[in-house]
């Protein structure tokens, strides 16, 4: 079984404002779960193997709760466009190519290789409308040792002829078939994925809500990212209270069913409260906020209201899979919100951004994202060798500096549920 002890400088979150910093400490892993962090090895664990990472920081694995796997190939392109034009010019043409098995295999292999060696241990990924390609992505991720969710995308209206499902019924039938074939996987599970309200008819939304309910499945989609998108939803769904209500009325968000809504840039207090009431996670994708020029999410409001939340790379709206970089950018854009928009919305602290990328996002997967007793042991051993400093730094300073300076290659080891990935 996965029984061992990791020795090093250990950092993890307990709450959004409580960061535990334990120098030269011992992290106990039993059967893939944390038994806690100790200054000395308890007597009943002294027979466990000690993995000596003295001098290195050890932190929980990071969760990426919003990434578009088929968009990985065109990261960094079209960054002078807004959302709807960008989708038409880049996203839909690229994603349509995944109907070709050879291309799907080549492109998804690149994505999974990069994700494997990134700080991400848990993920929620969009695929495309293609069942076979989505299963290929799931198989590659299953073999990587990472854990997470993958969604076959649904879209039956307001999409290009070359990348649109024939009808709501055809989309629902394909979804049911995909779910049956997904039963072969264990680390990677299916998640219902309407692209967003404008691309799904009412019949498709209602059908997906029924499938989610029948199979006890989580849901992921987009919410209130762009002003043009929001106006479009008002035209398409005039009877809805707001954008979030389109998901609730279709049964795609409900108490007791976890759902993910990415961006939420223009969500007001009412919409945020509706997310809280329906167990919905608001996912902050700061790099996309800037690249696609939609605006900056009011994360402080999310914190104040107490909605579930996490971070997303939003590749290819974001250009990197590093959630450490996403943490840094979340802090940066929060300062712009505070300075330029509303000085009542205090900028994010180090404690808050680290919690968002670890324990807050990890909670979508259960007891994940911390080293508190009982949590699945997802861990990163960090490599600071590329970041020399002439002075002695505190452990908190080292962590803050690593978040700002690290790149995907700055890892020594990665563990998921106690299994060593590399």
CSV table of C-alpha atoms in Angstrom, one decimal:
chain,number,residue,atom,x,y,z
A,1,UNK,CA,0.0,0.0,0.0
A,2,UNK,CA,1.0,3.7,-0.2
A,3,UNK,CA,2.6,4.0,3.2
A,4,UNK,CA,5.5,6.4,3.6
A,5,UNK,CA,6.8,9.6,5.3
A,6,UNK,CA,7.9,12.7,3.5
A,7,UNK,CA,10.4,14.9,5.3
A,8,UNK,CA,10.8,18.6,4.3
A,9,UNK,CA,9.4,22.1,4.7
A,10,UNK,CA,5.7,21.6,4.6
A,11,UNK,CA,3.1,24.2,3.6
A,12,UNK,CA,-0.7,23.7,3.5
A,13,UNK,CA,-4.0,25.5,4.1
A,14,UNK,CA,-6.5,25.0,6.8
A,15,UNK,CA,-8.8,27.9,5.9
A,16,UNK,CA,-8.8,30.7,3.4
A,17,UNK,CA,-6.7,32.8,5.9
A,18,UNK,CA,-4.8,30.1,7.8
A,19,UNK,CA,-1.6,28.8,6.2
A,20,UNK,CA,0.3,26.1,8.1
A,21,UNK,CA,4.1,26.4,7.7
A,22,UNK,CA,6.1,23.5,9.1
A,23,UNK,CA,9.9,23.6,8.7
A,24,UNK,CA,11.8,20.3,8.8
A,25,UNK,CA,8.6,18.3,9.5
A,26,UNK,CA,7.2,14.9,8.7
A,27,UNK,CA,4.1,14.3,6.5
A,28,UNK,CA,2.7,10.8,7.1
A,29,UNK,CA,1.0,8.9,4.2
A,30,UNK,CA,-1.0,5.8,5.0
A,31,UNK,CA,-2.9,4.0,2.3
A,32,UNK,CA,-2.7,7.0,0.1
A,33,UNK,CA,-4.1,9.4,2.7
A,34,UNK,CA,-2.5,12.0,5.0
A,35,UNK,CA,-2.3,11.1,8.6
A,36,UNK,CA,-1.1,14.6,9.4
A,37,UNK,CA,2.1,16.6,9.8
A,38,UNK,CA,4.4,16.1,12.8
A,39,UNK,CA,7.7,17.5,14.2
A,40,UNK,CA,8.7,14.0,15.1
A,41,UNK,CA,7.7,10.7,13.7
A,42,UNK,CA,5.0,9.1,15.9
A,43,UNK,CA,6.0,5.7,17.3
A,44,UNK,CA,3.3,3.8,15.3
A,45,UNK,CA,4.7,5.1,12.0
A,46,UNK,CA,8.4,4.6,12.6
A,47,UNK,CA,8.5,1.5,10.4
A,48,UNK,CA,7.4,3.5,7.4
A,49,UNK,CA,9.9,4.5,4.7
A,50,UNK,CA,11.2,8.1,5.0
A,51,UNK,CA,11.5,10.0,1.8
A,52,UNK,CA,14.0,12.7,2.7
A,53,UNK,CA,13.4,16.0,0.9
A,54,UNK,CA,15.1,18.1,3.6
A,55,UNK,CA,15.4,21.7,2.4
A,56,UNK,CA,12.7,21.4,-0.2
A,57,UNK,CA,9.1,22.7,0.1
A,58,UNK,CA,6.3,20.1,0.0
A,59,UNK,CA,2.8,21.4,-0.8
A,60,UNK,CA,-0.5,19.9,-1.8
A,61,UNK,CA,-1.2,19.2,-5.4
A,62,UNK,CA,-3.1,21.9,-7.3
A,63,UNK,CA,-6.5,21.7,-8.9
A,64,UNK,CA,-7.3,23.1,-12.3
A,65,UNK,CA,-11.1,23.3,-12.4
A,66,UNK,CA,-11.5,24.7,-15.9
A,67,UNK,CA,-9.3,23.7,-18.9
A,68,UNK,CA,-10.2,23.1,-22.5
A,69,UNK,CA,-8.0,20.1,-23.5
A,70,UNK,CA,-8.6,20.5,-27.3
A,71,UNK,CA,-7.6,24.2,-27.2
A,72,UNK,CA,-4.1,23.4,-26.0
A,73,UNK,CA,-2.7,23.5,-29.5
A,74,UNK,CA,-3.5,27.2,-30.1
A,75,UNK,CA,-2.5,28.7,-26.8
A,76,UNK,CA,-1.4,32.3,-27.3
A,77,UNK,CA,-3.3,32.9,-30.5
A,78,UNK,CA,-6.0,35.4,-31.1
A,79,UNK,CA,-5.4,37.4,-28.0
A,80,UNK,CA,-6.6,40.6,-29.6
A,81,UNK,CA,-10.1,39.3,-29.9
A,82,UNK,CA,-13.1,39.2,-27.5
A,83,UNK,CA,-14.8,36.0,-26.6
A,84,UNK,CA,-17.5,35.4,-29.3
A,85,UNK,CA,-15.2,36.4,-32.2
A,86,UNK,CA,-12.4,34.3,-30.7
A,87,UNK,CA,-14.6,31.2,-30.5
A,88,UNK,CA,-15.6,31.5,-34.2
A,89,UNK,CA,-12.1,32.2,-35.4
A,90,UNK,CA,-10.1,29.7,-33.3
A,91,UNK,CA,-12.0,27.5,-30.9
A,92,UNK,CA,-14.6,26.0,-33.2
A,93,UNK,CA,-12.3,25.3,-36.2
A,94,UNK,CA,-9.7,23.7,-33.9
A,95,UNK,CA,-12.1,21.6,-32.0
A,96,UNK,CA,-13.8,20.4,-35.1
A,97,UNK,CA,-10.5,18.7,-36.1
A,98,UNK,CA,-10.8,16.2,-33.3
A,99,UNK,CA,-13.2,14.2,-35.4
A,100,UNK,CA,-10.1,12.8,-37.0
A,101,UNK,CA,-8.7,10.0,-34.7
A,102,UNK,CA,-5.1,10.6,-35.7
A,103,UNK,CA,-5.2,14.3,-34.9
A,104,UNK,CA,-7.0,13.7,-31.6
A,105,UNK,CA,-4.4,11.2,-30.5
A,106,UNK,CA,-1.5,13.5,-31.5
A,107,UNK,CA,-2.9,16.7,-30.0
A,108,UNK,CA,-4.3,15.1,-26.8
A,109,UNK,CA,-1.0,13.3,-26.2
A,110,UNK,CA,0.8,16.7,-26.1
A,111,UNK,CA,-1.8,18.1,-23.7
A,112,UNK,CA,-1.6,15.2,-21.3
A,113,UNK,CA,2.2,15.1,-21.3
A,114,UNK,CA,2.3,18.8,-20.3
A,115,UNK,CA,-0.4,18.4,-17.7
A,116,UNK,CA,1.4,15.4,-16.2
A,117,UNK,CA,4.5,17.4,-15.5
A,118,UNK,CA,2.6,20.5,-14.4
A,119,UNK,CA,1.7,21.2,-10.7
A,120,UNK,CA,-1.9,20.0,-11.4
A,121,UNK,CA,-2.9,16.8,-9.7
A,122,UNK,CA,-6.7,17.2,-10.2
A,123,UNK,CA,-8.6,18.6,-13.1
A,124,UNK,CA,-12.0,19.3,-14.8
A,125,UNK,CA,-11.5,19.3,-18.6
A,126,UNK,CA,-13.7,20.1,-21.5
A,127,UNK,CA,-13.2,17.8,-24.6
A,128,UNK,CA,-15.2,18.2,-27.9
A,129,UNK,CA,-18.5,17.0,-29.2
A,130,UNK,CA,-16.8,13.8,-30.5
A,131,UNK,CA,-17.3,10.7,-28.5
A,132,UNK,CA,-14.3,8.7,-29.7
A,133,UNK,CA,-11.9,11.6,-29.2
A,134,UNK,CA,-13.3,12.3,-25.7
A,135,UNK,CA,-12.7,8.6,-24.8
A,136,UNK,CA,-9.2,8.9,-26.2
A,137,UNK,CA,-8.5,11.9,-23.9
A,138,UNK,CA,-9.9,10.0,-20.9
A,139,UNK,CA,-7.7,7.0,-21.7
A,140,UNK,CA,-4.6,9.1,-21.9
A,141,UNK,CA,-5.4,10.9,-18.7
A,142,UNK,CA,-6.2,7.6,-17.0
A,143,UNK,CA,-2.8,6.3,-17.9
A,144,UNK,CA,-1.0,9.5,-16.6
A,145,UNK,CA,-2.0,8.7,-13.0
A,146,UNK,CA,-3.7,12.1,-12.6
A,147,UNK,CA,-7.3,12.2,-11.3
A,148,UNK,CA,-10.3,14.3,-12.5
A,149,UNK,CA,-13.3,14.8,-14.7
A,150,UNK,CA,-13.6,15.0,-18.5
A,151,UNK,CA,-16.7,16.2,-20.3
A,152,UNK,CA,-18.0,15.4,-23.8
A,153,UNK,CA,-19.2,18.8,-25.0
A,154,UNK,CA,-22.8,19.3,-26.0
A,155,UNK,CA,-23.9,22.0,-28.5
A,156,UNK,CA,-26.8,21.9,-30.9
A,157,UNK,CA,-27.5,25.5,-31.9
A,158,UNK,CA,-25.7,28.8,-32.7
A,159,UNK,CA,-22.6,26.9,-33.8
A,160,UNK,CA,-20.9,26.5,-37.2
A,161,UNK,CA,-22.4,23.8,-39.5
A,162,UNK,CA,-19.1,22.0,-39.4
A,163,UNK,CA,-19.1,21.8,-35.6
A,164,UNK,CA,-22.6,21.4,-34.3
A,165,UNK,CA,-24.6,18.3,-33.3
A,166,UNK,CA,-27.6,17.5,-35.5
A,167,UNK,CA,-30.3,17.8,-32.8
A,168,UNK,CA,-30.9,17.7,-29.1
A,169,UNK,CA,-31.8,14.0,-29.3
A,170,UNK,CA,-28.7,13.2,-31.3
A,171,UNK,CA,-26.6,15.0,-28.7
A,172,UNK,CA,-28.3,13.2,-25.8
A,173,UNK,CA,-28.0,9.8,-27.4
A,174,UNK,CA,-24.2,10.4,-28.0
A,175,UNK,CA,-23.9,11.5,-24.4
A,176,UNK,CA,-25.5,8.3,-23.1
A,177,UNK,CA,-23.3,6.2,-25.3
A,178,UNK,CA,-20.2,8.0,-24.0
A,179,UNK,CA,-21.3,7.5,-20.4
A,180,UNK,CA,-21.6,3.8,-21.0
A,181,UNK,CA,-18.1,3.6,-22.5
A,182,UNK,CA,-16.7,5.8,-19.7
A,183,UNK,CA,-17.3,3.1,-17.1
A,184,UNK,CA,-14.0,1.5,-18.0
A,185,UNK,CA,-12.1,4.4,-16.3
A,186,UNK,CA,-11.4,4.8,-12.6
A,187,UNK,CA,-9.2,7.8,-12.1
A,188,UNK,CA,-11.0,9.9,-14.8
A,189,UNK,CA,-14.8,10.2,-14.5
A,190,UNK,CA,-17.4,11.8,-16.8
A,191,UNK,CA,-18.9,15.2,-16.1
A,192,UNK,CA,-22.0,16.6,-18.0
A,193,UNK,CA,-20.8,19.5,-20.2
A,194,UNK,CA,-23.2,21.9,-22.0
A,195,UNK,CA,-20.8,24.3,-23.6
A,196,UNK,CA,-22.8,27.3,-22.6
A,197,UNK,CA,-26.5,28.3,-22.8
A,198,UNK,CA,-26.3,30.1,-26.2
A,199,UNK,CA,-25.0,26.8,-27.8
A,200,UNK,CA,-27.7,24.5,-26.3
A,201,UNK,CA,-31.4,24.4,-27.0
A,202,UNK,CA,-33.9,24.2,-24.2
A,203,UNK,CA,-34.6,20.6,-25.1
A,204,UNK,CA,-30.9,19.7,-24.9
A,205,UNK,CA,-30.4,21.6,-21.6
A,206,UNK,CA,-33.4,19.8,-20.0
A,207,UNK,CA,-32.2,16.4,-21.3
A,208,UNK,CA,-28.7,16.9,-19.9
A,209,UNK,CA,-30.2,17.9,-16.6
A,210,UNK,CA,-32.2,14.7,-16.5
A,211,UNK,CA,-29.1,12.6,-17.4
A,212,UNK,CA,-27.1,14.3,-14.7
A,213,UNK,CA,-29.9,13.6,-12.1
A,214,UNK,CA,-30.4,10.0,-13.2
A,215,UNK,CA,-26.7,9.2,-13.0
A,216,UNK,CA,-25.7,11.4,-10.1
A,217,UNK,CA,-23.2,13.3,-12.2
A,218,UNK,CA,-21.5,16.7,-11.8
A,219,UNK,CA,-21.9,19.4,-14.4
A,220,UNK,CA,-19.5,22.0,-15.8
A,221,UNK,CA,-20.2,25.0,-18.1
A,222,UNK,CA,-19.6,28.8,-18.5
A,223,UNK,CA,-21.4,31.7,-16.8
A,224,UNK,CA,-21.5,35.5,-17.2
A,225,UNK,CA,-18.1,35.8,-18.8
A,226,UNK,CA,-18.7,38.4,-21.4
A,227,UNK,CA,-21.2,41.3,-21.8
A,228,UNK,CA,-22.2,40.3,-25.3
A,229,UNK,CA,-22.7,36.7,-24.2
A,230,UNK,CA,-25.0,37.9,-21.3
A,231,UNK,CA,-27.1,40.0,-23.7
A,232,UNK,CA,-27.4,37.0,-26.0
A,233,UNK,CA,-28.7,34.8,-23.1
A,234,UNK,CA,-31.3,37.4,-22.3
A,235,UNK,CA,-32.5,37.3,-25.9
A,236,UNK,CA,-32.6,33.5,-26.0
A,237,UNK,CA,-34.1,33.0,-22.6
A,238,UNK,CA,-36.3,36.0,-21.9
A,239,UNK,CA,-38.2,34.2,-19.1
A,240,UNK,CA,-35.1,33.4,-17.1
A,241,UNK,CA,-34.3,35.5,-14.0
A,242,UNK,CA,-30.6,35.7,-15.1
A,243,UNK,CA,-27.9,33.6,-16.7
A,244,UNK,CA,-27.5,31.2,-13.8
A,245,UNK,CA,-31.3,30.6,-13.8
A,246,UNK,CA,-31.0,28.9,-17.3
A,247,UNK,CA,-28.9,26.2,-15.7
A,248,UNK,CA,-31.1,25.9,-12.5
A,249,UNK,CA,-34.3,25.7,-14.5
A,250,UNK,CA,-32.9,22.8,-16.6
A,251,UNK,CA,-31.8,20.9,-13.5
A,252,UNK,CA,-28.1,21.4,-14.4
A,253,UNK,CA,-27.5,23.1,-11.0
A,254,UNK,CA,-29.3,22.0,-7.9
A,255,UNK,CA,-28.6,21.5,-4.2
A,256,UNK,CA,-26.7,18.3,-3.6
A,257,UNK,CA,-25.3,18.2,-7.2
A,258,UNK,CA,-21.9,19.7,-7.6
A,259,UNK,CA,-21.6,22.0,-10.6
A,260,UNK,CA,-18.9,24.2,-12.0
A,261,UNK,CA,-19.4,27.6,-13.6
A,262,UNK,CA,-16.3,29.2,-15.1
A,263,UNK,CA,-15.6,32.9,-15.1
A,264,UNK,CA,-18.6,34.6,-13.4
A,265,UNK,CA,-17.1,37.9,-14.3
A,266,UNK,CA,-20.4,39.8,-14.2
A,267,UNK,CA,-22.2,37.8,-11.6
A,268,UNK,CA,-23.9,40.1,-9.1
A,269,UNK,CA,-24.7,39.3,-5.5
A,270,UNK,CA,-28.0,37.6,-6.5
A,271,UNK,CA,-26.4,35.3,-9.1
A,272,UNK,CA,-23.5,34.5,-6.6
A,273,UNK,CA,-26.1,33.6,-3.9
A,274,UNK,CA,-27.9,31.4,-6.4
A,275,UNK,CA,-24.6,29.6,-7.0
A,276,UNK,CA,-24.1,29.1,-3.3
A,277,UNK,CA,-27.7,27.8,-2.8
A,278,UNK,CA,-27.2,25.3,-5.6
A,279,UNK,CA,-23.7,23.9,-4.6
A,280,UNK,CA,-22.1,25.5,-7.6
A,281,UNK,CA,-18.4,26.3,-7.8
A,282,UNK,CA,-17.4,29.7,-9.2
A,283,UNK,CA,-14.1,29.3,-11.1
A,284,UNK,CA,-11.7,32.2,-11.4
A,285,UNK,CA,-9.6,32.2,-14.6
A,286,UNK,CA,-7.6,35.5,-14.3
A,287,UNK,CA,-5.4,35.0,-17.4
A,288,UNK,CA,-8.4,34.6,-19.6
A,289,UNK,CA,-10.0,37.6,-18.0
A,290,UNK,CA,-7.1,39.6,-19.5
A,291,UNK,CA,-6.5,37.7,-22.7
A,292,UNK,CA,-10.0,37.6,-24.0
A,293,UNK,CA,-10.7,41.1,-22.5
A,294,UNK,CA,-14.0,40.1,-20.8
A,295,UNK,CA,-13.3,41.8,-17.5
A,296,UNK,CA,-12.1,40.7,-14.0
A,297,UNK,CA,-14.2,38.5,-11.8
A,298,UNK,CA,-15.2,40.0,-8.4
A,299,UNK,CA,-13.6,37.2,-6.3
A,300,UNK,CA,-13.8,39.1,-3.1
A,301,UNK,CA,-17.6,39.0,-3.4
A,302,UNK,CA,-17.4,35.3,-3.9
A,303,UNK,CA,-15.4,35.0,-0.6
A,304,UNK,CA,-17.7,37.3,1.3
A,305,UNK,CA,-20.8,35.4,0.2
A,306,UNK,CA,-19.2,32.1,0.8
A,307,UNK,CA,-19.7,30.4,-2.6
A,308,UNK,CA,-17.5,27.4,-3.4
A,309,UNK,CA,-14.6,28.4,-5.6
A,310,UNK,CA,-11.4,27.4,-7.3
A,311,UNK,CA,-9.0,28.4,-10.0
A,312,UNK,CA,-8.8,27.5,-13.7
A,313,UNK,CA,-6.1,27.8,-16.3
A,314,UNK,CA,-8.8,28.1,-19.0
A,315,UNK,CA,-6.4,27.0,-21.7
A,316,UNK,CA,-6.5,28.3,-24.4
A,317,UNK,CA,-8.0,31.5,-23.0
A,318,UNK,CA,-5.1,31.1,-20.7
A,319,UNK,CA,-1.7,30.3,-22.2
A,320,UNK,CA,-0.2,28.1,-19.5
A,321,UNK,CA,-1.3,25.0,-17.4
A,322,UNK,CA,0.5,26.3,-14.3
A,323,UNK,CA,-2.0,26.9,-11.5
A,324,UNK,CA,0.9,28.5,-9.6
A,325,UNK,CA,0.9,31.2,-12.3
A,326,UNK,CA,-2.9,31.4,-12.0
A,327,UNK,CA,-2.5,32.1,-8.3
A,328,UNK,CA,-0.1,34.9,-9.0
A,329,UNK,CA,-2.4,36.4,-11.7
A,330,UNK,CA,-5.5,36.1,-9.4
A,331,UNK,CA,-3.7,38.2,-6.9
A,332,UNK,CA,-2.6,40.7,-9.5
A,333,UNK,CA,-6.0,41.3,-11.1
A,334,UNK,CA,-7.6,41.6,-7.7
A,335,UNK,CA,-5.4,44.6,-7.1
A,336,UNK,CA,-6.7,46.1,-10.3
A,337,UNK,CA,-10.3,45.6,-9.2
A,338,UNK,CA,-9.5,47.2,-5.8
A,339,UNK,CA,-7.6,50.1,-7.3
A,340,UNK,CA,-9.7,50.9,-10.4
A,341,UNK,CA,-13.2,49.6,-9.7
A,342,UNK,CA,-14.1,49.2,-6.1
A,343,UNK,CA,-11.9,49.9,-3.1
A,344,UNK,CA,-14.3,47.9,-0.9
A,345,UNK,CA,-13.1,44.8,-2.7
A,346,UNK,CA,-9.8,44.1,-0.9
A,347,UNK,CA,-7.2,42.5,-3.0
A,348,UNK,CA,-6.4,38.8,-2.4
A,349,UNK,CA,-3.8,37.7,0.1
A,350,UNK,CA,-1.1,35.0,-0.3
A,351,UNK,CA,-3.1,32.8,2.1
A,352,UNK,CA,-6.3,33.2,0.0
A,353,UNK,CA,-4.7,32.4,-3.4
A,354,UNK,CA,-2.9,29.4,-2.1
A,355,UNK,CA,-6.1,28.1,-0.5
A,356,UNK,CA,-8.0,28.6,-3.8
A,357,UNK,CA,-5.5,26.6,-5.8
A,358,UNK,CA,-5.3,23.8,-3.2
A,359,UNK,CA,-8.0,23.1,-0.6
A,360,UNK,CA,-10.8,25.2,-2.0
A,361,UNK,CA,-10.5,23.7,-5.5
A,362,UNK,CA,-9.6,20.3,-4.2
A,363,UNK,CA,-12.9,20.1,-2.3
A,364,UNK,CA,-14.7,19.5,-5.6
A,365,UNK,CA,-13.1,16.1,-5.5
A,366,UNK,CA,-13.7,15.3,-1.9
A,367,UNK,CA,-11.1,15.5,0.9
A,368,UNK,CA,-8.4,16.8,-1.4
A,369,UNK,CA,-6.0,19.7,-1.4
A,370,UNK,CA,-4.7,19.8,2.2
A,371,UNK,CA,-2.4,17.7,4.4
A,372,UNK,CA,-4.9,17.7,7.3
A,373,UNK,CA,-5.6,14.1,8.6
A,374,UNK,CA,-7.9,12.1,6.3
A,375,UNK,CA,-7.1,14.0,3.1
A,376,UNK,CA,-6.0,12.1,0.0
A,377,UNK,CA,-2.3,12.7,-0.3
A,378,UNK,CA,-1.7,14.7,-3.4
A,379,UNK,CA,1.7,16.4,-3.0
A,380,UNK,CA,4.3,18.3,-4.9
A,381,UNK,CA,8.0,18.5,-4.0
A,382,UNK,CA,9.2,21.9,-5.2
A,383,UNK,CA,12.5,22.7,-6.9
A,384,UNK,CA,13.8,26.2,-6.0
A,385,UNK,CA,17.2,25.7,-7.6
A,386,UNK,CA,16.5,28.1,-10.4
A,387,UNK,CA,15.6,30.8,-7.9
A,388,UNK,CA,18.7,31.5,-5.8
A,389,UNK,CA,18.6,34.3,-3.3
A,390,UNK,CA,21.4,36.1,-1.4
A,391,UNK,CA,19.6,36.1,1.9
A,392,UNK,CA,17.9,33.6,4.2
A,393,UNK,CA,14.1,33.7,3.6
A,394,UNK,CA,11.3,32.5,5.8
A,395,UNK,CA,9.2,29.6,4.6
A,396,UNK,CA,6.3,31.9,3.9
A,397,UNK,CA,8.6,34.1,1.8
A,398,UNK,CA,9.9,31.1,-0.1
A,399,UNK,CA,6.4,30.0,-0.9
A,400,UNK,CA,5.3,33.5,-2.1
A,401,UNK,CA,8.4,33.8,-4.2
A,402,UNK,CA,7.9,30.3,-5.7
A,403,UNK,CA,4.4,31.1,-6.7
A,404,UNK,CA,5.6,34.2,-8.5
A,405,UNK,CA,8.7,32.8,-10.2
A,406,UNK,CA,8.0,29.1,-10.9
A,407,UNK,CA,7.5,27.5,-14.2
A,408,UNK,CA,6.1,24.0,-15.0
A,409,UNK,CA,9.5,22.4,-14.8
A,410,UNK,CA,10.3,23.5,-11.3
A,411,UNK,CA,9.1,20.3,-9.7
A,412,UNK,CA,11.1,17.4,-8.2
A,413,UNK,CA,8.3,15.0,-7.6
A,414,UNK,CA,4.6,14.7,-7.8
A,415,UNK,CA,2.2,12.3,-6.0
A,416,UNK,CA,-1.5,11.7,-6.5
A,417,UNK,CA,-3.4,9.7,-3.7
A,418,UNK,CA,0.0,8.6,-2.5
A,419,UNK,CA,1.1,7.3,-5.9
A,420,UNK,CA,4.3,8.7,-7.3
A,421,UNK,CA,3.8,10.2,-10.8
A,422,UNK,CA,7.4,11.2,-11.2
